[in-house]
Coordinates of C-alpha atoms in Angstrom, one line a residue:
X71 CA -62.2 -93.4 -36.1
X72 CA -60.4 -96.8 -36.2
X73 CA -57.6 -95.4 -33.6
X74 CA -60.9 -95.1 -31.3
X75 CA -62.3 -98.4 -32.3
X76 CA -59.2 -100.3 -31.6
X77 CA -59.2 -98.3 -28.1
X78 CA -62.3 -99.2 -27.0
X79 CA -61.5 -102.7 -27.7
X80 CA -58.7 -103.0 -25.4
X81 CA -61.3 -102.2 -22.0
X82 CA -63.0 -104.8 -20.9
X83 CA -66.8 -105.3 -22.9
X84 CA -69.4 -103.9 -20.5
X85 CA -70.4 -100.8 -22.7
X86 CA -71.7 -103.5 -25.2
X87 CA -73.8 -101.1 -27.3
X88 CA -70.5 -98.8 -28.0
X89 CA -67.8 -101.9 -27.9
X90 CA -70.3 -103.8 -30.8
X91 CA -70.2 -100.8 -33.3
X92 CA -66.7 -100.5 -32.9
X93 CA -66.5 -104.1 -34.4
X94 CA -68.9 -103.2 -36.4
X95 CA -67.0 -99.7 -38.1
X96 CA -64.3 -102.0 -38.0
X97 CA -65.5 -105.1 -40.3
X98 CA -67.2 -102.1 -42.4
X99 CA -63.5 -100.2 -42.8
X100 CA -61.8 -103.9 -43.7
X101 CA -64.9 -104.9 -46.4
X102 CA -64.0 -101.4 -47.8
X103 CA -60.0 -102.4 -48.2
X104 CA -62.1 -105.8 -49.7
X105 CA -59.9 -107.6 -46.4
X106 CA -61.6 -110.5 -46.3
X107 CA -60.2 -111.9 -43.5
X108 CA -60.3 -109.7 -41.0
X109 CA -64.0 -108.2 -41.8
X110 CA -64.8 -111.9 -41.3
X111 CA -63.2 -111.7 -38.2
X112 CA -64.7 -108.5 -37.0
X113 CA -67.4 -110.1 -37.9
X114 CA -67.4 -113.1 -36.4
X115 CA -66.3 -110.8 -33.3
X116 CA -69.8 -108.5 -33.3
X117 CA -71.4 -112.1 -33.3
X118 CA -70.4 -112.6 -29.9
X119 CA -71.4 -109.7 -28.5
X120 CA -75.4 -109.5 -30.0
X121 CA -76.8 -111.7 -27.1
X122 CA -75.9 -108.6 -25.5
X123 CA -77.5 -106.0 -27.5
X124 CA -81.3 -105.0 -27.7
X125 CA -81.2 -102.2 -30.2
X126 CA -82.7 -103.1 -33.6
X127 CA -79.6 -101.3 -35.5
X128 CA -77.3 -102.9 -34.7
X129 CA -78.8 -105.7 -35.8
X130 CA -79.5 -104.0 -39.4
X131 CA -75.4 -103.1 -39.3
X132 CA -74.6 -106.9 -38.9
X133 CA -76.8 -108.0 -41.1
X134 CA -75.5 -105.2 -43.8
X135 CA -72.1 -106.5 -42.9
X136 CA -73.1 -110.1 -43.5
X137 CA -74.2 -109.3 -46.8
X138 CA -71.4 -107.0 -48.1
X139 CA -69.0 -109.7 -46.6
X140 CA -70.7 -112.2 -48.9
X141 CA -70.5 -109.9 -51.8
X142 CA -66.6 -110.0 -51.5
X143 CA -67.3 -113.6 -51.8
X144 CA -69.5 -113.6 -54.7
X145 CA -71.6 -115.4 -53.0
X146 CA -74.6 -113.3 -53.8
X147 CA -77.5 -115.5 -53.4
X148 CA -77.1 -115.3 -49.8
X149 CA -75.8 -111.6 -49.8
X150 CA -79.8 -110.7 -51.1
X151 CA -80.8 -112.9 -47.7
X152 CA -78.1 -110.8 -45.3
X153 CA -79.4 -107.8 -47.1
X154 CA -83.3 -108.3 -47.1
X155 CA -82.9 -109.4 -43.3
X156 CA -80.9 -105.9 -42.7
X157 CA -83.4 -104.3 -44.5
X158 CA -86.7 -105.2 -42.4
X159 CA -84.4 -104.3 -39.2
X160 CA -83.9 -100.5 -41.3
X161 CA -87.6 -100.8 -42.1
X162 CA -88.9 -101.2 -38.6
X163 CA -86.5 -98.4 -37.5
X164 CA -86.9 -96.1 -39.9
X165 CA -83.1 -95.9 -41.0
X166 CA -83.1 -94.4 -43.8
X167 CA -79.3 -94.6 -44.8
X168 CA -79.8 -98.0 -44.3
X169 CA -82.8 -98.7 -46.5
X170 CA -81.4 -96.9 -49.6
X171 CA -77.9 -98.5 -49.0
X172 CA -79.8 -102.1 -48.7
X173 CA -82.0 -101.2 -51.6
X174 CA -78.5 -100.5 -53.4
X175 CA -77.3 -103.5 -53.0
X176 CA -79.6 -105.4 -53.5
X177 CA -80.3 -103.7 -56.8
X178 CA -76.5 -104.9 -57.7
X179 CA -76.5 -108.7 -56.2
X180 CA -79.7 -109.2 -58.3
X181 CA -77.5 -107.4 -61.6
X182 CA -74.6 -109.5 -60.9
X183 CA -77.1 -112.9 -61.0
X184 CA -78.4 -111.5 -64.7
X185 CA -81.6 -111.1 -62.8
X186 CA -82.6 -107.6 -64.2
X187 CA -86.3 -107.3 -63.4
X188 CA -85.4 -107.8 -59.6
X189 CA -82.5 -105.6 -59.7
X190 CA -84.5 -102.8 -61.6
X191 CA -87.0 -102.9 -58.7
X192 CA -84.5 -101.9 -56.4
X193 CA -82.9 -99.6 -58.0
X194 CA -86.0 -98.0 -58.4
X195 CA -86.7 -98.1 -54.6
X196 CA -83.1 -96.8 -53.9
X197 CA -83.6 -93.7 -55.9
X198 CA -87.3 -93.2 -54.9
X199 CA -85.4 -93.5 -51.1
X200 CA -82.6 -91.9 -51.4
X201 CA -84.3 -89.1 -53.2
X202 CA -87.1 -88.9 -50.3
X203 CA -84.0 -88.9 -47.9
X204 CA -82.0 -86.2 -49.1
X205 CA -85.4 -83.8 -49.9
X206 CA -86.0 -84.3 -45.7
X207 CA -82.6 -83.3 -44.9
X208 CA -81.0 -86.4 -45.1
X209 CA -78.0 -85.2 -45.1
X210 CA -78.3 -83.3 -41.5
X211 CA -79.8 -86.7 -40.0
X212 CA -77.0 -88.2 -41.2
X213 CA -74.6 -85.9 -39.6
X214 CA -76.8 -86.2 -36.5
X215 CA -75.9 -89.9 -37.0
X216 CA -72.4 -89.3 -36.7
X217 CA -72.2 -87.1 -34.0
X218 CA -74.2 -89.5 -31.7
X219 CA -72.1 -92.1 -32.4
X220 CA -68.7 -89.7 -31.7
X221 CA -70.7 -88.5 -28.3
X222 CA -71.0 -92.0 -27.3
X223 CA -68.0 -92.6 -28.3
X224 CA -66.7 -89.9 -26.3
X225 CA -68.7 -90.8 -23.5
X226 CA -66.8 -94.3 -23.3
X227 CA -63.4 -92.9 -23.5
X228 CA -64.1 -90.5 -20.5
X229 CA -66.2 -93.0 -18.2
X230 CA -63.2 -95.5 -18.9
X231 CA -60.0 -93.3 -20.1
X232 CA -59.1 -94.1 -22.8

């Protein structure tokens, strides 16, 4: 996956939809390592590209980025801001992976502040979610997820060779 990330960054941006969720997949594989630096700069990097972009998630990635980035930081006041924002673009798309992760993490940004009533409430929502996914075949839209992404992917690599 990051082989064909780091491809697609090499052609010139006019596939912005594909190029920004390579950046994105990108700053998401370096918070994962907890690399700082370069999700920052991958970061930074999807930044650039939004004026570009009209679809709502992506918008809910970068703002789940943000707030994960933060996190690293533990800077977690402004993590619940990144994730809340991420969460109203999941919410008005219906992304479901997106609203139990979000709900996750908020649920453990409130914990880390001490502030348990909040952080119960979320962790209430993400099982309540998560639970509601998985019993619609979550798991299936998930993998439908994935595969539209690899087909546009794909799509990319063959309308520019790469």
């Amino acid at each position: 996956c990051n082989r064909r990330a780091i491809e697609i960054l090499k052609k010139p941006a006019t596939e912005y939809v594909v190029y920004t969720k390579a950046t994105i997949n990108l700053c998401l594989e370096y918070i994962a390592l907890s690399n700082i630096d370069s999700a920052m700069y991958f970061y930074d990097y999807t930044n650039s590209l939004l004026p570009n972009i009209k679809e709502l998630d992506v918008y809910c990635e970068h703002a789940y980025n943000r707030g994960k980035i933060l996190c690293l930081k533990n800077d977690y006041t402004n993590a619940i801001l990144a994730f809340k924002e991420s969460l109203e673009f999941a919410t008005k798309q219906k992304y479901q992976e997106y609203i139990y992760e979000n709900y996750f993490s908020l649920y453990q940004c409130y914990q880390k502040l001490g502030n348990y009533k909040d952080a119960i409430n979320y962790y209430t929502k993400f099982t309540a979610t998560k639970d509601s996914v998985l019993n619609r075949g979550g798991i299936v839209e998930a993998t439908e997820l994935k595969n539209m992404y690899e087909g546009q992917i794909k799509e990319y690599e063959i309308a520019y060779s790469v």
